[in-house]
Short mmCIF file of C-alpha atoms in Angstrom, two decimals:
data_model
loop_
_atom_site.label_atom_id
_atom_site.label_comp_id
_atom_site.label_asym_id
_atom_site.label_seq_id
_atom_site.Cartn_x
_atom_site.Cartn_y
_atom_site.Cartn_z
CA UNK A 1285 -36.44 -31.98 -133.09
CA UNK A 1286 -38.08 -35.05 -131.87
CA UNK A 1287 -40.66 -36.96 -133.56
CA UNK A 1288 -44.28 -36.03 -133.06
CA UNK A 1289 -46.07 -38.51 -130.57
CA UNK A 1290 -46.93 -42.05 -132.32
CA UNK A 1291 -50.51 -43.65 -132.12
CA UNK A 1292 -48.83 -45.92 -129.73
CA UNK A 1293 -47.39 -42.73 -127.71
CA UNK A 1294 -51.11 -41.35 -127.53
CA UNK A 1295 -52.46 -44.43 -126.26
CA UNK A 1296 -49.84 -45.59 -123.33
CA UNK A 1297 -50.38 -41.83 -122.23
CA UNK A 1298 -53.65 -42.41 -121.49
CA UNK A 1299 -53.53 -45.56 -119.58
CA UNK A 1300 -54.30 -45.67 -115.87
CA UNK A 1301 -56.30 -42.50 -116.37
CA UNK A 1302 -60.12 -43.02 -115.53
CA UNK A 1303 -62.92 -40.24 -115.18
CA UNK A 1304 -63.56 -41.06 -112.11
CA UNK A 1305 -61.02 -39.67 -109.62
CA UNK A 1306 -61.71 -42.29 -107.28
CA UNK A 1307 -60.02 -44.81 -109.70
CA UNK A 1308 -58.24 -42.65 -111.66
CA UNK A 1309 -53.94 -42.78 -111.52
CA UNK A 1310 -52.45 -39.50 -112.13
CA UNK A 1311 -50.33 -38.48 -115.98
CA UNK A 1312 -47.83 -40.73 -116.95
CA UNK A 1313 -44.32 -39.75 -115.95
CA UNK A 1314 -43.13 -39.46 -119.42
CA UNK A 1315 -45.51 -36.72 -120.03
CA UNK A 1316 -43.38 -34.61 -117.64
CA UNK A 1317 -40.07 -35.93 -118.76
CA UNK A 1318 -39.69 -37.11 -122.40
CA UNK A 1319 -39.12 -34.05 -124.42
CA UNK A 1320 -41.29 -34.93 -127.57
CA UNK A 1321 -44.18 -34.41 -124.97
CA UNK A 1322 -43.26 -31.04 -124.14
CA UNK A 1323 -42.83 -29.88 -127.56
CA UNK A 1324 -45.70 -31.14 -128.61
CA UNK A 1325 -47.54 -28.77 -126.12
CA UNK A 1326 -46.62 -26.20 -127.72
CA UNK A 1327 -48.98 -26.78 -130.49
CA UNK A 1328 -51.19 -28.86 -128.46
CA UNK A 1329 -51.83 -26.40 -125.87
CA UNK A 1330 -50.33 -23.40 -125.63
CA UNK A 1331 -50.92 -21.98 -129.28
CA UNK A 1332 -54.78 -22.48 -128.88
CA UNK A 1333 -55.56 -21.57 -125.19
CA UNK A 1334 -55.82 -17.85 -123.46
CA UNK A 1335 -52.67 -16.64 -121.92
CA UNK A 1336 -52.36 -13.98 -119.57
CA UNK A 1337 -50.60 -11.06 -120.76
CA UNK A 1338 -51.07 -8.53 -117.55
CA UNK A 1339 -53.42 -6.19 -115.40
CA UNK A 1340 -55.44 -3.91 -118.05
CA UNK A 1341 -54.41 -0.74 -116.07
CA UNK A 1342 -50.75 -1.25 -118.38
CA UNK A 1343 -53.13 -1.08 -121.36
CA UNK A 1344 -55.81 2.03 -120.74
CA UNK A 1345 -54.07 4.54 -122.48
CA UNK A 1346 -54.31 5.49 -126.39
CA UNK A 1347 -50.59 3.69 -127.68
CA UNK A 1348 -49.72 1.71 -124.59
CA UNK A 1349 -48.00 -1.35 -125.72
CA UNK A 1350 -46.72 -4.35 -124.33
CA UNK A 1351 -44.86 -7.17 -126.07
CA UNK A 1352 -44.44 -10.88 -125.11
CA UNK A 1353 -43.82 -14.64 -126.12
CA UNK A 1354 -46.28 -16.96 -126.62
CA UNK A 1355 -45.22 -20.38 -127.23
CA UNK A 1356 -42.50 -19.28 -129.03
CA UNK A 1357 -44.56 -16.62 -130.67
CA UNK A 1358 -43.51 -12.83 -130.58
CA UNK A 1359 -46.32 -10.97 -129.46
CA UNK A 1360 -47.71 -7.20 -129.02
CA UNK A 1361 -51.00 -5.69 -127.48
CA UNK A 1362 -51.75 -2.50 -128.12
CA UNK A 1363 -54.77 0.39 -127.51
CA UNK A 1364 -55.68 2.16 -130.69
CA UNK A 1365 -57.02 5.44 -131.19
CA UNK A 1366 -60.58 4.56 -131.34
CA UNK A 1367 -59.91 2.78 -127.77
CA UNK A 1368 -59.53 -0.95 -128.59
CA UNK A 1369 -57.29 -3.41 -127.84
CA UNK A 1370 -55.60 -5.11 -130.57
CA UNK A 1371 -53.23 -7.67 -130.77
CA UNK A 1372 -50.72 -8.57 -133.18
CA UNK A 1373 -47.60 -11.32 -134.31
CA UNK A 1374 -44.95 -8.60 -133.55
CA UNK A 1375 -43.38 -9.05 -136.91
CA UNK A 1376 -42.67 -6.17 -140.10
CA UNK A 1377 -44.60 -7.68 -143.32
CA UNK A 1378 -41.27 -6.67 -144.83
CA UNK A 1379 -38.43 -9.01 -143.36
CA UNK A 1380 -39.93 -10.09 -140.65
CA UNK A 1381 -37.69 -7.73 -138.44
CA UNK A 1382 -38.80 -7.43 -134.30
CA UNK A 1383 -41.57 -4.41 -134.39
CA UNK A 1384 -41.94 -3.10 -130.81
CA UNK A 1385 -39.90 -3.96 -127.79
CA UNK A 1386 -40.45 -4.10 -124.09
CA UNK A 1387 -43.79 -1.73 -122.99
CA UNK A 1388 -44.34 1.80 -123.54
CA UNK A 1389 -46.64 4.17 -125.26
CA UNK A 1390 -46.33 4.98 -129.02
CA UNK A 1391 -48.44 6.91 -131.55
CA UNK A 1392 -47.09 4.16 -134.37
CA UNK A 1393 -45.54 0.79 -135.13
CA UNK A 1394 -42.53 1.61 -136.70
CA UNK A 1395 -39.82 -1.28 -137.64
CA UNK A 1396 -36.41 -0.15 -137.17
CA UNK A 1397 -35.11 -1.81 -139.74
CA UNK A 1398 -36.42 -0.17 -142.73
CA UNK A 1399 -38.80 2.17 -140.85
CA UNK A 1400 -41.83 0.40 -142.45
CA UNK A 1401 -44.54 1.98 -140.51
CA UNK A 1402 -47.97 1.02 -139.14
CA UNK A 1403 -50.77 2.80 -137.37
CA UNK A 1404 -51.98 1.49 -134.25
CA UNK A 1405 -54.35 -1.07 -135.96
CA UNK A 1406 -51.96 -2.56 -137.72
CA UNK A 1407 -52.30 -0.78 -141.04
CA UNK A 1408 -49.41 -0.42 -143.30
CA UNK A 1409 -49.17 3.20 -143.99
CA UNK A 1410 -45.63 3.80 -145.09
CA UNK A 1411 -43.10 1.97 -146.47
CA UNK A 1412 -39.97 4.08 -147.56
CA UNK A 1413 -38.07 3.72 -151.41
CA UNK A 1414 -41.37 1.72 -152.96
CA UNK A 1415 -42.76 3.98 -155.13
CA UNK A 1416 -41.36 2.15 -158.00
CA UNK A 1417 -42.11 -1.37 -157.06
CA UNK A 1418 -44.76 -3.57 -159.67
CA UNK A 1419 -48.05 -4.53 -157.92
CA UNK A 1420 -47.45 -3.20 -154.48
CA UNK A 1421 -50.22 -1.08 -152.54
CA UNK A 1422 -49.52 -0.06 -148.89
CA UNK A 1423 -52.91 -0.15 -148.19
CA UNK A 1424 -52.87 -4.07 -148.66
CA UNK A 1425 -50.54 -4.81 -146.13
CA UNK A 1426 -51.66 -4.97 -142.69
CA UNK A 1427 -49.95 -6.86 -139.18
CA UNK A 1428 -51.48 -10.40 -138.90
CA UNK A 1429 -53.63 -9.78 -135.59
CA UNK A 1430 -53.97 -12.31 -132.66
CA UNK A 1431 -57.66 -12.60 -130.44
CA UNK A 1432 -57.73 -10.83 -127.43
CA UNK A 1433 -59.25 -9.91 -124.86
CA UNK A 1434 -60.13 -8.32 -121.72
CA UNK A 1435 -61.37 -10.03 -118.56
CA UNK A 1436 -61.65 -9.68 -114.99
CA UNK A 1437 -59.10 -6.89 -114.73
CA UNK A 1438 -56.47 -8.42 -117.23
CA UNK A 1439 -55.60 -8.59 -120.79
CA UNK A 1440 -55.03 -12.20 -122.32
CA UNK A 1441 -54.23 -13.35 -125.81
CA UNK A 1442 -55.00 -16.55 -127.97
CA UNK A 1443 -52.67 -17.76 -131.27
CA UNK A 1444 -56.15 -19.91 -132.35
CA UNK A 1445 -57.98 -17.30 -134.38
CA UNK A 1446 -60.83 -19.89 -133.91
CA UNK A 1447 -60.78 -20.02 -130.55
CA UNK A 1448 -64.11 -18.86 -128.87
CA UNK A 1449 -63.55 -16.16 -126.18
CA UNK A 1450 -62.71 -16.65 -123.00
CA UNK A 1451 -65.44 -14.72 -121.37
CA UNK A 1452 -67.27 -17.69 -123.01
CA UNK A 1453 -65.24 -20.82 -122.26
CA UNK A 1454 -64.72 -20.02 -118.14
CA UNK A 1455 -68.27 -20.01 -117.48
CA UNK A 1456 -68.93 -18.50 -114.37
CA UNK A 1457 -65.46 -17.42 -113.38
CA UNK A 1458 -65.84 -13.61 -114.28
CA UNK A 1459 -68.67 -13.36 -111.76
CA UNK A 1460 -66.97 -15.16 -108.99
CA UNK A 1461 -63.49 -12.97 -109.83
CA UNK A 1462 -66.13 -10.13 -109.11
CA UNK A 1463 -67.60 -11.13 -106.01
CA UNK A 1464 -64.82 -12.02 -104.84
CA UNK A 1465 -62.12 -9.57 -105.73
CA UNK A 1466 -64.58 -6.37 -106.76
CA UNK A 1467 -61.76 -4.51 -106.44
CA UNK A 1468 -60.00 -5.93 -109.10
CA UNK A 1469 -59.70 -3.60 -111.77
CA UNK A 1470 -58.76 -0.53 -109.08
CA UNK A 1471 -55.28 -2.61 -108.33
CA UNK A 1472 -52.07 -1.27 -108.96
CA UNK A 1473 -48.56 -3.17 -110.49
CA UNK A 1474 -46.26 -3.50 -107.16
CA UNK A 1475 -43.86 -6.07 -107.42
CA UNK A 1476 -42.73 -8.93 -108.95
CA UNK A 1477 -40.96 -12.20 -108.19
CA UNK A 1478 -39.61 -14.28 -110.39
CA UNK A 1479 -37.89 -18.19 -110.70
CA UNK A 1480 -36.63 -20.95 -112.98
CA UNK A 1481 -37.76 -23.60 -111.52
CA UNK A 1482 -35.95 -27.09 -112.44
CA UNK A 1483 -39.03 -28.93 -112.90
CA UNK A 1484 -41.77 -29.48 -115.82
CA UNK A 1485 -44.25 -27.00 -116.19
CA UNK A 1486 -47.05 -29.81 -115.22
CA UNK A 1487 -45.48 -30.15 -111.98
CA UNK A 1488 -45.75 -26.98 -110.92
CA UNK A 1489 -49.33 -26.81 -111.71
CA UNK A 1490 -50.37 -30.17 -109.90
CA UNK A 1491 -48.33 -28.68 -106.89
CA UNK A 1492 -50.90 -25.89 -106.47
CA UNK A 1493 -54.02 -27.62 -107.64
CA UNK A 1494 -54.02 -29.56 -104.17
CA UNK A 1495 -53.18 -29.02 -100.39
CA UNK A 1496 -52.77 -32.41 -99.69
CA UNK A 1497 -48.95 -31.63 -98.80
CA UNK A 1498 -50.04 -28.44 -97.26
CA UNK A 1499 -50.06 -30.10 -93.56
CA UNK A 1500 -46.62 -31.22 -93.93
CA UNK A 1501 -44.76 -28.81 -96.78
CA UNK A 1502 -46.34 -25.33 -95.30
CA UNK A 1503 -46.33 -25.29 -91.68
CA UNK A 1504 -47.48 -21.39 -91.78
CA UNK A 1505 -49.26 -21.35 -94.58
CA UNK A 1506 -51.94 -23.94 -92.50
CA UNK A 1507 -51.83 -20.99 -89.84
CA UNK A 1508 -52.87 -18.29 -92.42
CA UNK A 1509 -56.16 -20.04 -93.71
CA UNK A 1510 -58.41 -22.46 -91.59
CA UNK A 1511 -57.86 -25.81 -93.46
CA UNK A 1512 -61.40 -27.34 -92.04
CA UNK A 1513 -62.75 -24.73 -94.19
CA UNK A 1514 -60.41 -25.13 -97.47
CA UNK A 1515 -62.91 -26.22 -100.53
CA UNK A 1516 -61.72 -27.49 -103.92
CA UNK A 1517 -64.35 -27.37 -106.63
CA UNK A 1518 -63.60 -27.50 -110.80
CA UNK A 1519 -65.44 -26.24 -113.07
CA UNK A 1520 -64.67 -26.53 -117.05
CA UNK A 1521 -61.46 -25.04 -117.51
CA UNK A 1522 -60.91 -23.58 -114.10
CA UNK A 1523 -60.89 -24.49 -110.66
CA UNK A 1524 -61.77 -22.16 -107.77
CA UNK A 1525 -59.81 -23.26 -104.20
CA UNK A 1526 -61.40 -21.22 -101.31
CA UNK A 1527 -60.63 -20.75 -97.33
CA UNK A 1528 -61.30 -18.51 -94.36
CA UNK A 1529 -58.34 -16.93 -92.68
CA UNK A 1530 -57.09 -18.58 -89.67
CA UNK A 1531 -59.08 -17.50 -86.74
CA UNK A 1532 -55.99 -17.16 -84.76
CA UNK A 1533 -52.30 -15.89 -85.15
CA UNK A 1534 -50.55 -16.99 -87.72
CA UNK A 1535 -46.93 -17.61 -88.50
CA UNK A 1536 -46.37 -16.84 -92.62
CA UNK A 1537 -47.56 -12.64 -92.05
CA UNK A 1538 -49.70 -9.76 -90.38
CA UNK A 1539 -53.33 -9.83 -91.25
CA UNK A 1540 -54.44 -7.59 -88.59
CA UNK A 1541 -56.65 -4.85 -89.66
CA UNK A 1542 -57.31 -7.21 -92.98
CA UNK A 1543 -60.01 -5.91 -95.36
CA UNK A 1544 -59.81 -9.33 -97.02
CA UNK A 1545 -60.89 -12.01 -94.78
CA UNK A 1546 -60.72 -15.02 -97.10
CA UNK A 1547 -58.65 -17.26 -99.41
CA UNK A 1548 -59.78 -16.84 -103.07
CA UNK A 1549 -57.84 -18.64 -105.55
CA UNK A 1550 -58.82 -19.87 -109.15
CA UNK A 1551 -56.55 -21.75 -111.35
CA UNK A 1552 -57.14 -21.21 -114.68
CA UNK A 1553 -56.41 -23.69 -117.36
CA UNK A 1554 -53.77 -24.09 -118.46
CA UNK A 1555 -51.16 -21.91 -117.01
CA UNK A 1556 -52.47 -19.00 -115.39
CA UNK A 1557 -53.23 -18.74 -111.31
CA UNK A 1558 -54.88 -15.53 -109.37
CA UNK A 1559 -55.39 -15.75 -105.96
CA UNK A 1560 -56.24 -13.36 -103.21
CA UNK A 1561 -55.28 -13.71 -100.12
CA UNK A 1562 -56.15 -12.36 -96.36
CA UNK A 1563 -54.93 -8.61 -96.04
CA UNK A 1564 -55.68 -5.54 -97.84
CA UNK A 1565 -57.39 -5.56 -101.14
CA UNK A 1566 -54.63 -7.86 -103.61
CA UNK A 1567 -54.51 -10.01 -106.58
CA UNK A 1568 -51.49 -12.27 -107.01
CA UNK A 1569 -50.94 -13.50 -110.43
CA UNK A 1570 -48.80 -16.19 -110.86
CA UNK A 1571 -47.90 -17.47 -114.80
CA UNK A 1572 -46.49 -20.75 -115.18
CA UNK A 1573 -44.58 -20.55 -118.22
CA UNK A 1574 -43.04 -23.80 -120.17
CA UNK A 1575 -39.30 -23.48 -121.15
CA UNK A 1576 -38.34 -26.86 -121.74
CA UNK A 1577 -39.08 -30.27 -120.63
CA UNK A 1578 -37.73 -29.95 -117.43
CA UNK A 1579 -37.06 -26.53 -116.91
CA UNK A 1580 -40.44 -23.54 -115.81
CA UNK A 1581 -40.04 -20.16 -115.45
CA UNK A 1582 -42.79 -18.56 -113.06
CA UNK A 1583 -43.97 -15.00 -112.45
CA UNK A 1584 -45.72 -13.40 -109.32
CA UNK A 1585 -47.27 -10.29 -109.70
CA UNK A 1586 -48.60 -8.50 -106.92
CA UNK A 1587 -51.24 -6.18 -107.84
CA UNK A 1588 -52.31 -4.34 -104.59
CA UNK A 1589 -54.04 -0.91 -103.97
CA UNK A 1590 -51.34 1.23 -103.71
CA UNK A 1591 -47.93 0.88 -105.92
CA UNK A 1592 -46.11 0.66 -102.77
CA UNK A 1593 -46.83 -2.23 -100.53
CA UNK A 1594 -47.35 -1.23 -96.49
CA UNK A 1595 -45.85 -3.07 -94.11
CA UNK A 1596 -48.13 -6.02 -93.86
CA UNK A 1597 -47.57 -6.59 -97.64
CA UNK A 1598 -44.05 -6.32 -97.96
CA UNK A 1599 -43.84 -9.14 -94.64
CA UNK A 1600 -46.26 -11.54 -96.63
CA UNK A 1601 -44.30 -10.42 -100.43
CA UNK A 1602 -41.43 -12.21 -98.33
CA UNK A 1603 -43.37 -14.74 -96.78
CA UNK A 1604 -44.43 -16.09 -100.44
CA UNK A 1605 -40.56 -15.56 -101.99
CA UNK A 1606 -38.57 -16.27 -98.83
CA UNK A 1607 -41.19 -19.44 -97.22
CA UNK A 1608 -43.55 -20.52 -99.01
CA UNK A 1609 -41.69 -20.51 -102.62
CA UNK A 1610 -38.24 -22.16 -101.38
CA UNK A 1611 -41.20 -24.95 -99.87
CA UNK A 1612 -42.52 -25.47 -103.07
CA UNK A 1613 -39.74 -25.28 -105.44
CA UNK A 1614 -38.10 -27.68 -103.46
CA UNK A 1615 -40.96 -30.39 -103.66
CA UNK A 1616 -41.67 -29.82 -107.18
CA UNK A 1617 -37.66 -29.98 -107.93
CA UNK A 1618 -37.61 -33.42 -106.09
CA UNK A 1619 -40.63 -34.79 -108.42
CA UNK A 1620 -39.48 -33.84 -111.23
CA UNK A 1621 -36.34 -35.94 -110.22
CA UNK A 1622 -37.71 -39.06 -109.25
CA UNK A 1623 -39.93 -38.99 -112.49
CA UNK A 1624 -37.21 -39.28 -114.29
CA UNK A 1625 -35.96 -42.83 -112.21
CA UNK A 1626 -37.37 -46.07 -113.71
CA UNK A 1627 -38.95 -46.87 -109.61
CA UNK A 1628 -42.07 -44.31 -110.83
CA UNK A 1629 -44.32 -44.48 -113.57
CA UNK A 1630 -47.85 -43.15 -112.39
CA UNK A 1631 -49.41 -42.73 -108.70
CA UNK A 1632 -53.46 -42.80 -107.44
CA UNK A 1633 -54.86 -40.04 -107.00
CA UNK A 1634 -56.41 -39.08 -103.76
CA UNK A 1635 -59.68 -37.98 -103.49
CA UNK A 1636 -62.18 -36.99 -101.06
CA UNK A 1637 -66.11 -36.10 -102.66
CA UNK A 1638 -66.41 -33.47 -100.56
CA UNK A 1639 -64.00 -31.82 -101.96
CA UNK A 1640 -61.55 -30.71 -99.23
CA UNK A 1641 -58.57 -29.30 -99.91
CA UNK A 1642 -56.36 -32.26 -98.92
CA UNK A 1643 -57.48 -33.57 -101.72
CA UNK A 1644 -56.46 -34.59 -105.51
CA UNK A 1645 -59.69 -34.56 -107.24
CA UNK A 1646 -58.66 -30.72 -108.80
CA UNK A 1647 -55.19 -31.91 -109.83
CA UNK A 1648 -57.17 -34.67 -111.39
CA UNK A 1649 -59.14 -32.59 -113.48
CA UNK A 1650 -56.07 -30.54 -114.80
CA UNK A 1651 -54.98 -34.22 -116.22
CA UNK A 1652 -58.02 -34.69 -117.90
CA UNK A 1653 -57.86 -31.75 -119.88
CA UNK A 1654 -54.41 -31.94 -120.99
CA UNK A 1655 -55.27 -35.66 -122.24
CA UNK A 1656 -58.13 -34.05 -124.13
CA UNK A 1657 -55.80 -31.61 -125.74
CA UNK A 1658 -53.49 -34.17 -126.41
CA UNK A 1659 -56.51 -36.13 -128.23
CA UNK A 1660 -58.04 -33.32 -129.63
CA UNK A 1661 -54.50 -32.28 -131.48
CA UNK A 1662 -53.72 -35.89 -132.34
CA UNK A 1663 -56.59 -36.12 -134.54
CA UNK A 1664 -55.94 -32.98 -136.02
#
């Protein structure tokens, strides 16, 4: 394992970085490339921040379930009897055996190791062959629960039982979700796409906080939304990226007879991107999830309003995996390669104060915040 970051590390991270977009250079190569960075992330970033688990429809029912990783953490979220959602490490009390697996529905949390078994809040309430044992109460033992929550239309978890909620951090981006997307808890699961992308997680994420390279990377993409109109504004720990539809025919898919005329998208920090986008009611969530120092897996789920997509949706499912993914991979890829040379070390960050969508100012912001967590954990 390498060393944690040194006082020196911390402070040649931050140089060239300036509030001010206008002066500011972007992160420092070596935050995308040198692998003590990444792993201290972990810790840094991803054990105290809210990560998206799924749409709440997998959760409604009394013992749904669904388990998942969380920097490095096993996970499960489950509905209870009395209707909440709970969330727990999914670990047995007794030797540490795996819990629950995959996603289902289940009226208890039985390990199937020893068949220690737990009601749906996590209670201990049988442990086979103990009877004898000195000191030992079932009713003492319970599953060491995680925060979460609901919001907008999907389930997220924390690992920071201090963390406040998320409701609470992202300010006003329930209500814009909601006027935007009203619809949003009425979607369905349809499909899913999925990549390993050869390229730092932080890459990825400054790739879709601007549309600078949208002009020249995404030909048809700039036919599907009317760039004059593309708007870039952050907020706290999110951004919200919003366009009309092209006024004409486009080139990525069919939006005729669209319900949704406009380009939503919100990036939430730090991994976590929904975006709706011109056809029938949708929500595309796309997770951004850290593997290794140069190495992201990423997730798009299309939540739409019927669990089959129409004919429109399954043209524009392979417009995004087919165009506009192979487009993006490929640039990110490419970054991630000349990071690693010794010709790059930082770049300037364009920005334009009105906010356009050409420009850097949101990608900017993203920087900012993983230098405060970077700060923040250092003097922890």
């Amino acid at each position: 394992m390498n060393a944690r970051p040194s006082p020196d590390d911390f402070a040649r991270i931050r140089k060239g970085f300036d509030a001010d977009p206008a002066k500011s250079y972007s992160l420092r190569a070596e935050a995308y490339t040198e692998p003590q960075w990444s792993e201290f992330e972990r810790d840094a970033i991803f054990k105290c921040t809210w990560q998206w688990v799924c749409h709440a429809e997998k959760l409604r029912e009394e013992g749904a379930f669904v388990t998942i990783d969380v920097a490095g953490q096993p996970i499960c979220v489950v509905r209870d009897r009395e209707g909440a959602l709970r969330a727990f490490y999914n670990v047995c009390k007794h030797r540490a055996h795996e819990l629950l697996k995959g996603e289902g529905r289940t009226s208890k949390i039985m390990c199937p190791y020893h068949a220690w078994t737990y009601d749906l809040a996590g209670q201990l309430r049988r442990a086979p062959e103990t009877d004898n044992l000195k000191d030992f109460k079932v009713e003492d033992i319970c599953l060491d629960a995680v925060q979460v929550e609901e919001f907008s239309g999907f389930v997220f978890v924390n690992l920071d039982p201090e963390a406040s909620s998320l409701a609470a951090q992202s300010g006003a981006l329930a209500d814009e979700i909601n006027h935007w997307a009203p619809d949003v808890q009425d979607l369905t699961f349809a499909h899913r796409l999925t990549y390993e992308i050869k390229s730092n997680w932080k890459n990825v994420v400054d790739n879709f906080l601007e549309c600078y390279h949208c002009p020249i990377a995404h030909k048809d993409f700039c036919t599907l939304v009317d760039m004059d109109t593309y708007k870039v504004t952050t907020h706290g720990i999110y951004s919200s990226h919003m366009a009309e539809a092209g006024k004409s025919a486009n080139t990525a898919y069919s939006v005729e007879n669209a319900s949704v005329k406009d380009h939503a998208v919100w990036w939430l920090w730090p991994n976590t991107c929904l975006m709706r986008y011109p056809g029938r009611g949708n929500m595309i969530v796309m997770h951004i999830i850290p593997v290794g120092p140069d190495l992201t897996l990423e997730t798009y789920d299309f939540f739409l309003e019927t669990k089959e997509p129409n004919e429109a949706e399954v043209e524009a499912i392979r417009y995004v995996d087919d165009v506009l993914q192979v487009e993006d991979i490929a640039l990110v890829e490419s970054v991630q390669r000349g990071m690693a040379t010794p010709a790059f070390q930082q770049g300037r960050i364009v920005h334009d104060p009105n906010g356009s969508g050409k420009s850097e100012h949101a990608v900017h912001h993203f920087h900012g915040l993983v230098l405060d967590a970077y700060g923040k954990a250092a003097n922890t």
